[in-house]
Coordinates of C-alpha atoms in Angstrom, one line a residue:
Chain A
M432 CA -55.1 190.3 122.0
K433 CA -54.0 194.2 122.5
A434 CA -57.5 196.3 122.8
A435 CA -57.0 200.2 123.2
T436 CA -60.2 202.9 123.5
I437 CA -59.9 206.3 122.1
H438 CA -62.6 208.8 122.5
I439 CA -63.8 211.3 119.4
D440 CA -65.0 215.2 119.8
L441 CA -67.2 214.9 117.3
A442 CA -67.7 218.4 116.3
V443 CA -63.9 217.9 115.8
Y444 CA -63.9 214.7 113.5
S445 CA -67.2 214.1 111.8
L446 CA -68.3 210.4 111.5
E447 CA -66.7 209.8 108.1
A448 CA -63.5 211.2 109.4
I449 CA -63.2 207.8 112.3
K450 CA -64.5 205.6 109.8
K451 CA -62.1 206.5 106.8
T452 CA -58.8 206.0 108.6
L453 CA -60.5 202.0 110.5
Y454 CA -60.0 201.6 106.9
R455 CA -57.2 202.8 106.2
L456 CA -55.4 201.4 109.5
S457 CA -57.5 198.0 108.6
D458 CA -54.3 195.8 107.8
R459 CA -53.7 196.4 111.6
C460 CA -55.9 196.9 113.5
S461 CA -59.6 195.9 113.5
G462 CA -62.2 198.8 115.1
N463 CA -65.1 199.9 116.9
I464 CA -67.5 203.0 116.5
E465 CA -69.7 203.7 119.3
K466 CA -72.1 206.9 119.2
I467 CA -71.6 208.0 122.6
S468 CA -74.0 210.7 122.8
D469 CA -74.2 213.6 119.6
S470 CA -70.5 215.1 120.2
K471 CA -68.2 211.5 121.4
A472 CA -67.7 208.7 119.9
G473 CA -66.0 205.7 121.3
V474 CA -63.1 204.3 118.7
H475 CA -62.6 200.0 119.8
L476 CA -59.8 198.9 118.4
S477 CA -58.6 195.7 118.4
F478 CA -54.9 195.5 117.8
G479 CA -53.2 192.2 115.9
D480 CA -50.9 190.8 116.7
N481 CA -48.3 192.0 114.8
S482 CA -48.8 194.9 115.4
D483 CA -47.5 197.4 117.7
R484 CA -49.8 199.2 119.7
E485 CA -48.3 202.5 120.7
T486 CA -47.1 202.6 117.0
V487 CA -50.7 202.4 115.5
L488 CA -52.6 205.1 117.7
A489 CA -50.6 207.4 116.6
D490 CA -50.2 206.6 112.9
F491 CA -54.6 206.8 113.8
H492 CA -54.5 210.4 115.0
T493 CA -52.6 211.6 112.7
E494 CA -54.4 209.8 109.7
L495 CA -58.2 211.6 111.4
V496 CA -55.6 214.8 110.9
D497 CA -55.2 214.4 107.1
Q498 CA -59.4 212.8 106.6
D499 CA -60.2 215.6 108.5
L500 CA -58.4 217.9 106.2
R501 CA -59.4 216.0 102.6
E502 CA -63.0 216.7 104.5
V503 CA -62.4 221.0 103.8
I504 CA -60.8 220.6 100.9
T505 CA -63.6 218.3 99.2
R506 CA -66.1 220.7 100.5
Q507 CA -64.9 224.0 99.1
T508 CA -63.9 221.9 95.5
L509 CA -66.6 219.4 94.5
P510 CA -69.1 221.6 92.4
L511 CA -65.0 222.0 90.5
R512 CA -63.8 218.2 90.5
N513 CA -68.1 217.4 88.9
L514 CA -67.4 220.7 86.8
I515 CA -64.1 219.2 85.4
L516 CA -65.1 215.3 85.5
A517 CA -68.2 216.4 82.9
H518 CA -65.5 218.5 80.2
A519 CA -63.2 215.4 80.5
F520 CA -65.9 212.3 79.1
S521 CA -67.8 214.6 77.0
R522 CA -67.0 212.8 73.8
T523 CA -66.6 209.6 75.2
N524 CA -70.7 208.7 74.3
L525 CA -70.4 207.1 77.9
V526 CA -72.5 211.0 79.8
S527 CA -76.1 210.4 79.9
D528 CA -78.0 213.4 77.8
G529 CA -80.5 212.7 80.8
D530 CA -82.8 210.8 79.5
E531 CA -82.5 207.4 80.4
E532 CA -83.1 208.6 84.2
K533 CA -86.2 210.8 82.7
Chain B
M734 CA -37.0 258.2 83.6
R735 CA -39.2 258.2 86.4
G736 CA -43.3 258.2 86.3
R737 CA -42.8 257.5 83.0
F738 CA -44.2 253.7 82.7
K739 CA -46.7 252.2 85.2
K740 CA -46.5 249.8 87.3
R741 CA -47.5 246.6 86.8
E742 CA -50.3 246.3 89.6
D743 CA -51.9 249.2 87.6
F744 CA -52.6 247.3 84.8
F745 CA -53.9 243.7 86.6
P746 CA -56.0 244.6 89.7
Q747 CA -54.4 242.6 93.2
T748 CA -56.0 239.7 94.1
T749 CA -58.0 239.5 96.9
T750 CA -58.5 235.6 96.8
Y751 CA -58.0 232.2 95.9
S752 CA -60.4 229.5 95.3
L753 CA -59.4 225.6 95.7
L754 CA -58.9 223.1 92.6
P755 CA -59.8 219.8 93.6
F756 CA -56.5 217.8 94.3
R757 CA -55.4 215.3 96.6
F758 CA -52.7 214.7 99.1
T759 CA -50.8 211.7 100.8
N760 CA -48.5 211.6 103.7
L761 CA -44.7 211.0 103.0
G762 CA -44.1 211.3 106.7
T763 CA -41.7 213.7 105.7
A764 CA -43.6 216.3 103.6
Y765 CA -46.9 216.0 101.5
L766 CA -47.7 215.0 98.1
L767 CA -50.2 216.9 96.7
T768 CA -52.0 215.1 93.6
N769 CA -54.6 217.4 91.2
E770 CA -57.0 216.5 87.9
A771 CA -55.2 217.0 85.8
G772 CA -52.0 214.7 87.8
E773 CA -49.4 217.6 88.2
F774 CA -47.8 217.0 91.5
F775 CA -46.4 219.3 94.2
R776 CA -44.2 218.3 98.1
L777 CA -45.5 221.2 100.4
D778 CA -44.8 221.2 103.8
S779 CA -47.6 219.9 106.7
N780 CA -48.2 223.8 107.6
Q781 CA -47.5 224.7 104.2
L782 CA -50.2 222.0 103.6
N783 CA -52.4 224.2 105.9
A784 CA -51.7 227.5 105.2
F785 CA -53.2 227.1 101.8
V786 CA -56.1 225.6 102.5
N787 CA -56.7 227.8 104.8
K788 CA -56.3 230.5 101.6
T789 CA -54.0 232.6 104.0
L790 CA -50.8 232.0 101.6
P791 CA -49.1 234.8 100.6
F792 CA -49.5 235.4 97.6
D793 CA -46.7 236.6 96.2
S794 CA -44.9 233.6 97.6
D795 CA -42.7 230.5 95.4
C796 CA -45.5 228.7 96.7
Y797 CA -48.2 230.3 96.0
R798 CA -47.1 230.5 92.4
A799 CA -45.7 226.8 91.9
L800 CA -49.4 225.9 92.6
K801 CA -51.0 228.3 90.4
A802 CA -48.6 227.7 87.3
K803 CA -49.5 223.7 88.4
H804 CA -53.6 224.2 88.0
F805 CA -53.8 223.7 92.4
L806 CA -55.5 227.3 92.8
F807 CA -56.7 229.6 90.8
D808 CA -57.0 233.8 91.2
D809 CA -59.0 237.6 90.3
D810 CA -55.8 236.8 87.8
T811 CA -57.1 234.4 85.5
E812 CA -59.0 231.0 84.9
I813 CA -56.8 230.0 83.0
P814 CA -55.3 226.9 85.6
L815 CA -58.9 226.2 86.1
N816 CA -59.5 225.6 81.8
L817 CA -56.2 223.2 81.8
T818 CA -56.7 220.6 84.2
I819 CA -60.5 219.8 82.8
L820 CA -57.2 219.8 79.3
K821 CA -55.6 217.5 80.8
S822 CA -58.5 215.8 81.7
R823 CA -59.8 215.3 79.3
T824 CA -56.4 213.9 77.6
K825 CA -55.8 211.4 79.8
R826 CA -58.8 209.7 80.0
Q827 CA -59.4 209.9 76.3
R828 CA -57.9 206.1 76.3
V829 CA -61.6 205.2 77.8
A830 CA -63.2 206.5 74.2
N831 CA -60.9 205.1 72.2
F832 CA -61.0 201.6 73.7
T833 CA -59.3 197.7 73.0
S834 CA -55.8 198.4 71.5
L835 CA -54.8 195.3 72.8
H836 CA -56.0 191.9 71.1
M837 CA -54.1 188.6 72.4
F838 CA -54.8 185.6 70.5
V839 CA -54.1 182.5 72.4
V840 CA -53.7 180.8 69.0
T841 CA -52.3 176.8 70.9
L842 CA -52.4 176.2 74.2
R843 CA -49.7 173.3 73.2
C844 CA -45.7 174.4 75.2
N845 CA -42.5 173.0 74.7
H846 CA -40.6 173.9 78.2
R847 CA -42.7 173.3 81.3
C848 CA -41.3 176.3 83.2
L849 CA -42.0 176.5 87.2
Y850 CA -44.1 179.5 88.2
C851 CA -45.6 179.0 84.5
Q852 CA -49.5 180.9 85.7
V853 CA -50.7 179.1 82.3
S854 CA -52.5 175.9 81.2
R855 CA -49.9 174.9 79.4
K856 CA -50.1 170.6 77.5
D857 CA -47.5 169.0 75.8
A858 CA -46.1 170.1 72.8
F859 CA -47.9 166.6 70.7
S860 CA -50.7 167.2 71.7
R861 CA -54.3 167.0 70.1
D862 CA -57.2 169.6 70.7
C863 CA -56.3 173.0 71.9
D864 CA -55.1 174.7 69.2
M865 CA -56.4 177.7 67.6
L866 CA -58.9 176.3 63.8
P867 CA -59.4 178.7 61.4
E868 CA -63.2 180.2 61.8
V869 CA -62.7 180.4 65.5
A870 CA -59.1 182.2 63.7
R871 CA -60.8 184.2 60.9
K872 CA -64.3 185.4 63.9
A873 CA -61.1 186.9 65.8
V874 CA -60.1 189.0 63.4
E875 CA -63.2 189.8 62.7
F876 CA -63.8 190.7 66.1
V877 CA -60.9 193.3 66.2
F878 CA -61.8 195.2 63.9
H879 CA -65.1 196.7 65.7
S880 CA -63.3 198.3 68.8
P881 CA -62.8 201.7 68.0
S882 CA -59.3 202.3 69.0
P883 CA -57.4 203.4 66.2
T884 CA -54.3 201.3 67.3
L885 CA -54.8 197.5 66.9
K886 CA -51.5 195.8 68.6
I887 CA -52.6 191.3 67.8
E888 CA -50.2 190.0 70.6
F889 CA -49.5 185.9 69.9
Q890 CA -49.3 184.2 73.3
G891 CA -50.0 180.6 74.1
G892 CA -48.9 178.2 75.0
E893 CA -45.9 178.9 72.7
P894 CA -47.0 179.7 69.8
L895 CA -44.6 179.0 67.0
L896 CA -46.0 175.7 67.7
H897 CA -48.7 176.7 65.1
F898 CA -47.9 179.0 63.0
S899 CA -49.6 178.2 60.6
A900 CA -53.2 180.1 62.6
I901 CA -50.3 183.3 63.4
K902 CA -49.9 183.0 58.9
L903 CA -53.7 183.3 58.7
I904 CA -54.6 185.7 61.5
V905 CA -52.2 188.4 60.0
E906 CA -52.6 188.0 56.6
E907 CA -56.1 188.6 57.2
A908 CA -55.8 191.1 59.6
E909 CA -53.7 192.8 56.9
K910 CA -56.6 192.7 53.9
I911 CA -59.3 194.5 56.5
N912 CA -56.8 197.2 57.1
A913 CA -55.9 197.8 54.0
V914 CA -59.0 198.8 54.1
N915 CA -59.5 199.8 57.6
K916 CA -56.3 202.0 57.9
R917 CA -55.4 201.2 62.1
N918 CA -52.3 201.9 63.0
L919 CA -52.0 197.5 62.7
S920 CA -49.2 196.0 64.8
F921 CA -48.1 192.1 65.4
V922 CA -46.5 191.2 68.1
I923 CA -45.0 187.1 69.2
A924 CA -44.7 185.8 72.7
T925 CA -42.1 183.0 71.7
N926 CA -40.3 182.0 74.3
L927 CA -38.3 181.4 71.2
T928 CA -36.4 178.2 71.0
L929 CA -38.5 176.9 67.4
L930 CA -37.5 180.1 66.1
T931 CA -36.9 178.4 61.8
D932 CA -35.7 180.8 59.1
E933 CA -39.2 180.5 57.7
H934 CA -41.0 181.9 60.7
L935 CA -37.7 184.9 59.9
H936 CA -38.8 185.6 57.0
F937 CA -42.2 185.7 57.5
L938 CA -42.0 188.8 60.0
R939 CA -39.5 190.7 58.5
D940 CA -41.9 190.7 55.8
H941 CA -44.9 191.2 57.7
D942 CA -43.0 193.8 60.6
I943 CA -43.3 191.4 63.7
F944 CA -42.0 192.0 66.4
I945 CA -41.2 189.0 69.2
S946 CA -40.8 189.9 72.7
T947 CA -39.2 186.4 74.5
S948 CA -37.9 185.7 78.2
L949 CA -34.8 186.1 79.6
D950 CA -35.3 184.9 83.5
G951 CA -31.4 185.9 83.9
P952 CA -28.0 184.2 83.8
R953 CA -27.8 180.6 82.4
S954 CA -28.2 179.4 85.9
L955 CA -31.2 180.9 86.9
H956 CA -33.3 180.8 84.0
N957 CA -32.7 176.8 83.8
A958 CA -33.3 176.5 86.4
Y959 CA -37.2 178.0 86.5
R960 CA -37.3 177.6 82.6
I961 CA -37.4 174.2 82.5
K962 CA -37.5 172.7 78.5
E963 CA -38.7 169.8 77.4
G964 CA -36.3 167.2 75.9
A965 CA -33.5 168.4 78.5
Q966 CA -31.7 171.2 76.2
D967 CA -29.8 174.2 77.8
S968 CA -32.7 176.6 77.2
H969 CA -30.5 180.4 77.7
Q970 CA -28.0 178.8 75.0
V971 CA -31.0 178.4 72.9
V972 CA -32.4 181.4 73.7
T973 CA -29.5 183.7 73.1
A974 CA -28.4 182.3 69.8
N975 CA -32.4 183.7 68.4
I976 CA -31.8 186.4 70.2
R977 CA -28.3 187.8 68.3
K978 CA -30.4 185.9 65.4
T979 CA -33.6 187.9 65.3
R980 CA -31.5 190.9 66.1
D981 CA -29.2 190.0 62.9
F982 CA -32.1 189.8 60.5
L983 CA -34.8 192.1 61.5
G984 CA -32.8 194.7 63.2
P985 CA -31.9 195.6 67.0
H986 CA -35.1 197.2 67.9
K987 CA -37.5 194.0 66.9
I988 CA -36.9 192.1 69.7
S989 CA -37.3 192.9 73.7
A990 CA -36.9 190.5 76.5
L991 CA -39.8 189.9 79.1
M992 CA -38.1 187.9 83.7
T993 CA -40.0 186.8 85.6
T994 CA -38.8 187.7 89.2
T995 CA -38.3 184.0 90.9
V996 CA -36.8 183.9 94.4
G997 CA -33.4 182.3 93.1
T998 CA -34.1 186.2 91.6
L999 CA -34.1 188.2 94.8
S1000 CA -30.7 187.6 95.8
D1001 CA -28.9 189.3 93.4
P1002 CA -30.2 192.0 91.2
K1003 CA -27.3 193.0 90.1
A1004 CA -26.8 189.7 88.3
V1005 CA -30.4 190.1 85.6
I1006 CA -29.0 193.1 85.2
D1007 CA -25.5 192.7 84.0
E1008 CA -27.7 190.4 81.6
Y1009 CA -29.2 191.7 79.6
V1010 CA -26.8 194.7 79.0
K1011 CA -24.6 191.7 78.3
Q1012 CA -27.3 190.3 75.5
G1013 CA -27.8 193.1 74.0
F1014 CA -30.7 194.9 76.2
T1015 CA -31.3 197.9 76.0
G1016 CA -33.7 198.0 78.7
I1017 CA -36.0 195.5 81.6
F1018 CA -38.8 195.4 82.8
L1019 CA -39.1 194.1 85.8
R1020 CA -41.6 191.1 86.8
W1021 CA -43.0 189.9 90.1
L1022 CA -44.6 186.6 90.2
N1023 CA -48.8 187.1 90.7
P1024 CA -50.9 184.7 92.7
F1025 CA -53.0 183.9 89.4
G1026 CA -54.1 180.2 87.9
F1027 CA -51.0 177.3 87.5
A1028 CA -48.9 179.2 89.2
M1029 CA -50.9 179.0 92.3
S1030 CA -50.8 175.6 92.4
N1031 CA -46.5 175.2 92.3
R1032 CA -46.2 177.4 94.8
E1033 CA -43.9 179.4 93.6
H1034 CA -45.6 183.0 94.8
S1035 CA -45.4 182.3 97.7
L1036 CA -41.4 181.9 98.1
Y1037 CA -40.9 185.9 98.4
T1038 CA -43.1 188.6 99.3
V1039 CA -43.7 192.3 99.3
E1040 CA -41.1 193.6 101.5
E1041 CA -38.6 191.6 99.7
W1042 CA -39.9 192.2 95.8
L1043 CA -39.6 195.6 96.6
Q1044 CA -36.1 195.8 98.4
F1045 CA -35.0 193.0 94.3
Y1046 CA -36.9 196.4 92.8
F1047 CA -34.9 199.0 94.8
S1048 CA -31.6 197.4 94.5
C1049 CA -32.2 197.4 90.5
L1050 CA -33.5 201.2 90.2
Q1051 CA -30.4 202.4 92.3
Y1052 CA -28.3 199.7 90.1
I1053 CA -29.4 200.8 87.2
L1054 CA -29.3 204.8 87.4
S1055 CA -26.0 204.0 88.8
L1056 CA -25.8 202.2 84.6
N1057 CA -26.5 205.3 82.8
K1058 CA -24.7 207.8 85.0
D1059 CA -21.4 205.6 83.9
G1060 CA -22.8 206.8 80.6
C1061 CA -25.4 203.4 79.5
V1062 CA -28.6 203.8 78.2
F1063 CA -30.6 200.9 80.7
V1064 CA -34.3 201.4 81.2
E1065 CA -36.8 200.1 83.6
Y1066 CA -39.5 199.3 81.0
Y1067 CA -42.2 199.2 84.6
T1068 CA -40.8 202.7 85.9
A1069 CA -40.5 204.3 82.9
L1070 CA -44.6 203.9 82.9
L1071 CA -45.5 204.6 86.3
L1072 CA -42.8 207.8 84.7
E1073 CA -44.5 208.1 81.7
K1074 CA -48.0 208.8 84.3
I1075 CA -46.9 211.4 86.2
L1076 CA -44.7 213.5 84.1
T1077 CA -46.8 213.7 81.3
P1078 CA -50.3 213.7 80.5
Y1079 CA -51.2 211.3 78.7
G1080 CA -52.0 207.9 79.8
T1081 CA -50.4 204.8 79.3
G1082 CA -51.9 201.7 77.2
F1083 CA -50.8 199.1 79.9
V1084 CA -53.5 197.4 81.2
N1085 CA -53.1 197.2 84.8
L1086 CA -52.3 200.7 85.4
Q1087 CA -55.7 201.1 83.8
S1088 CA -59.2 203.4 85.6
P1089 CA -61.4 202.0 85.3
A1090 CA -60.0 198.5 85.4
G1091 CA -58.0 197.9 81.5
I1092 CA -59.5 194.6 81.5
G1093 CA -61.5 194.0 78.2
I1094 CA -61.4 197.8 77.2
A1095 CA -57.6 198.6 77.4
G1096 CA -57.0 194.8 76.0
I1097 CA -58.8 191.5 75.6
V1098 CA -58.4 187.3 75.2
Y1099 CA -59.5 185.6 72.8
N1100 CA -58.8 181.2 73.9
Y1101 CA -57.8 178.7 71.4
D1102 CA -61.7 177.4 71.4
G1103 CA -62.7 180.7 71.0
T1104 CA -64.1 182.3 74.0
V1105 CA -63.2 185.6 75.0
Y1106 CA -61.2 187.3 78.3
P1107 CA -61.1 190.3 79.8
S1108 CA -56.8 189.5 80.9
D1109 CA -55.7 186.5 80.9
E1110 CA -55.9 185.8 84.2
G1111 CA -59.8 185.8 84.1
R1112 CA -58.6 182.2 80.5
M1113 CA -57.0 181.0 83.5
L1114 CA -59.4 181.0 86.0
S1115 CA -61.9 179.0 83.9
E1116 CA -59.1 176.4 82.1
M1117 CA -58.9 175.7 86.7
G1118 CA -63.2 175.5 85.6
D1119 CA -64.6 178.7 87.2
K1120 CA -65.5 180.2 84.6
R1121 CA -67.0 183.9 85.9
F1122 CA -65.1 186.0 84.4
C1123 CA -66.5 184.0 80.3
M1124 CA -67.5 186.9 78.7
G1125 CA -68.6 184.3 75.7
N1126 CA -67.7 182.6 72.6
L1127 CA -67.1 184.5 69.1
L1128 CA -68.5 181.2 66.8
T1129 CA -71.9 182.2 68.7
D1130 CA -71.7 185.9 70.2
S1131 CA -72.5 189.2 68.6
Y1132 CA -69.3 192.0 69.2
E1133 CA -71.9 193.7 71.2
D1134 CA -72.6 190.5 72.9
I1135 CA -69.7 189.8 74.0
M1136 CA -68.9 193.9 75.3
L1137 CA -71.8 194.2 77.0
S1138 CA -71.8 190.7 78.9
P1139 CA -71.8 191.5 83.5
A1140 CA -68.5 189.3 83.3
L1141 CA -66.7 192.6 81.8
L1142 CA -69.9 195.5 82.6
K1143 CA -69.5 194.1 86.0
P1144 CA -65.7 194.3 87.1
L1145 CA -65.3 197.7 85.6
E1146 CA -68.0 199.4 86.9
E1147 CA -66.5 198.5 90.0
S1148 CA -63.0 199.5 88.8
V1149 CA -63.4 203.0 89.1
L1150 CA -60.1 203.9 90.9
E1151 CA -62.0 207.0 92.1
C1152 CA -64.9 205.2 94.2
V1153 CA -62.7 202.8 95.6
P1154 CA -62.5 203.5 99.0
M1155 CA -58.6 204.3 100.1
C1156 CA -58.0 205.0 95.9
E1157 CA -60.4 207.8 96.3
D1158 CA -58.8 210.0 98.6
C1159 CA -54.9 208.8 97.6
A1160 CA -52.6 211.2 95.7
F1161 CA -50.8 207.7 93.6
V1162 CA -54.4 207.7 92.0
H1163 CA -53.5 209.5 88.9
Y1164 CA -50.5 207.3 88.3
C1165 CA -52.3 203.7 89.9
G1166 CA -54.9 201.3 88.4
A1167 CA -57.3 198.3 89.1
D1168 CA -56.2 196.0 89.2
P1169 CA -59.5 193.3 89.6
D1170 CA -57.5 189.9 89.0
Y1171 CA -55.2 190.1 91.7
H1172 CA -57.3 191.5 93.9
F1173 CA -59.6 188.9 93.1
A1174 CA -57.2 186.0 93.0
T1175 CA -56.1 187.0 96.9
Q1176 CA -59.0 188.3 98.5
R1177 CA -62.5 186.8 96.2
D1178 CA -63.6 190.1 95.4
C1179 CA -62.3 192.9 92.6
I1180 CA -62.5 195.5 93.8
G1181 CA -60.7 193.9 97.3
N1182 CA -59.5 196.4 100.6
K1183 CA -56.8 198.4 100.1
A1184 CA -55.2 199.0 103.3
K1185 CA -54.3 194.3 103.4
S1186 CA -53.5 194.9 99.3
G1187 CA -50.6 193.6 98.2
F1188 CA -51.2 195.4 94.6
C1189 CA -51.6 198.4 97.8
K1190 CA -48.4 198.4 99.7
K1191 CA -46.1 197.5 96.6
H1192 CA -47.3 200.2 94.5
M1193 CA -47.7 202.7 97.2
A1194 CA -43.8 201.9 97.6
M1195 CA -42.6 202.4 94.2
F1196 CA -44.9 205.6 93.6
K1197 CA -43.7 206.9 96.6
Y1198 CA -39.7 205.8 96.2
I1199 CA -40.0 206.9 92.8
F1200 CA -41.4 210.8 93.5
R1201 CA -38.2 210.8 95.6
L1202 CA -35.8 209.9 93.0
L1203 CA -37.8 212.3 91.1
E1204 CA -36.5 215.0 93.9
N1205 CA -32.2 214.4 92.8
P1206 CA -31.3 216.9 90.3
E1207 CA -28.8 213.4 88.6
D1208 CA -32.2 210.7 89.2
R1209 CA -34.8 212.9 87.1
R1210 CA -32.3 213.9 84.8
V1211 CA -32.2 209.1 84.2
L1212 CA -35.7 208.7 84.9
E1213 CA -37.3 211.4 82.3
S1214 CA -35.1 210.0 80.1
W1215 CA -36.8 207.2 79.8
V1216 CA -40.0 209.0 79.3
C1217 CA -41.7 209.7 76.1
W1218 CA -43.0 212.8 75.3
R1219 CA -44.7 212.6 72.8

C-alpha cells in the first residue's frame, strides 16, 4: 500500500482543518494525525490502490487551504448565521422558548 | 451650472469597511463558487476570494457591488442585505413548518408487470390479501387531513393501483368530502403502468380532476426488454396507445411519464428523448436506478456506475438543450427542480432534495395493511423483513404516535445537512438534500460518509455542470425557461 507523511505547522493550520481535509479525501486515502508538539503535527496518509499518490497529495494541500479560509469566514460570520437561522425558524413552532431546557 | 448639485458622497457617508455575511464556497477548478443562506450564488477567482475575505476588495469595484447586491456583505451604507438574507432564508425553509404535502397510498401490491428493476414487493395480479381494505383507506384519509400543509397531494401507487380501483374511488370520494369543509389545495395522481385503463377509469379521472403518471422507458425494444407484462404482451404498444387515449379524453397536460435508466438506456441517450418527443411529451425525468429493495436482488443497479450515469445525463442534457435551441420546447424535470432551488428563493417539494430529509414531512407512505412509512424505500425494507422504518399502524396508533415515532424522528434529526460533515461547508447545501434511504441502503447509515456517497458524487457533478451551463447566455436562457417563477 502506498503511503506518505506530511508535517503541518499548527500555528498556520488548525487540527480541525486537518481533520476536515482528511474526511473530504476519505474516498481516496485514509489518514492518521499525530501531534508531534504544540506547534507541529504529522499526518500519515495511506492511499487506496486506485488512488494516484501525487494527485491526492496536491488535493490535500488545496483542500487544507480552503478549510483554513472557511474557518476565517466562520469566525467572522457565526453570530450573523445564528441570527439568520433564528429568524428563519421563528414562525415554525420548532424553536424552543427556552422553558423546556430550564 | 457648475456647483448647482452636490455630489452623491455629500449625502451618503463614505464606506470605510464592510462585514461579511455567512457564505460557503466550493472549488470548481478554475474558479470558486460562493453561495449564501439566501441561496444566492457568485463566482470569484482565488485572488478575489482572498481579497474579499481579507476585506481588501475595492469598494468601487464591480465585484464589490455584485457581492453586496447578492447579500454576501453589508457595509455602513445599508443593512438591507442582512434583512433580505433573513427574509429569503425564512422563505426557503417554509416547507418545514407546512408538512406533509405528498401522501402515497399503496392500494395493492398486485401487479400485471414483472419489471426487471422493480424495487417493490409485487404480487401477481390474482393474489389475495394484499389489497387495501375500506377501513384502512378511511383511516388513511383522516390521517392525511391532520397534516398542516395547505397543499395535499394524494398519490396512488402499487403494485398496479388500477387493479384495485374501488379503493381509489373510495379514497378520492372520502377526501373530497372532508375537503369540502377543510378547503385545502387537494389533488390526486395515479402512478400506473396504464395497461389496464378502461373507459370507466377515464370517466372517473375526468370527473375528479385526477392526474396520471405513467412509465415509459424509451423506444419499444428498450421498454419491453425491462418492463415485462404478464401474458407476454407488448407493453410498449398498450402504454403508448393508452397515453394517446388519455390525452384525448382528459387533455394533454393530465398525463406525464417517468423513465428508469437501465444499462440498455445508457448507450443511446438520444433514443429515449426522441421517443418522448414522438409520444408528444414536453419533458422527461431522467431517473437513475436506486439500489433499493428488491432491485438489489435483481442486481440491475450494479450494472452501471455513477460515472456512467453522469455521462448519460450530460449527453441527454446537451441534446435537450439543442432541441430547445432549435425551437422544440422540452424540459428535463430533475434539472428543472435543481434550477428552481438555485434560481428562486423557493424550495421544492421533491422528497430527496430536502434538509432536514423529506421523509415523512415532505412525503409519507400508507401501505395496504395500514402500516405507515416515512418513504417508499422504508416500506420496501420492511417487506424484506427489516421493520426499523415502520412508524406505526393506522388501525392502532394515533396521528401523534405515528408522527412522533423514533422511526421518523431519528433519521430526521440526523439529516439536517447544515450539521452533516462535508455538507455543512458545501456550497451546494441549499440546493441539495439528505437522502437517508440511499445512504442506509448503500452504507447502512442514514447519513453516511459523503466522500464515499454515490448520491453526493452524482449531485456534486450535476451542480457543477449546471453552474457551468448557466455561464453560457444561450444555455442559461433555455434553463431559465424551465423554472416555475411563481
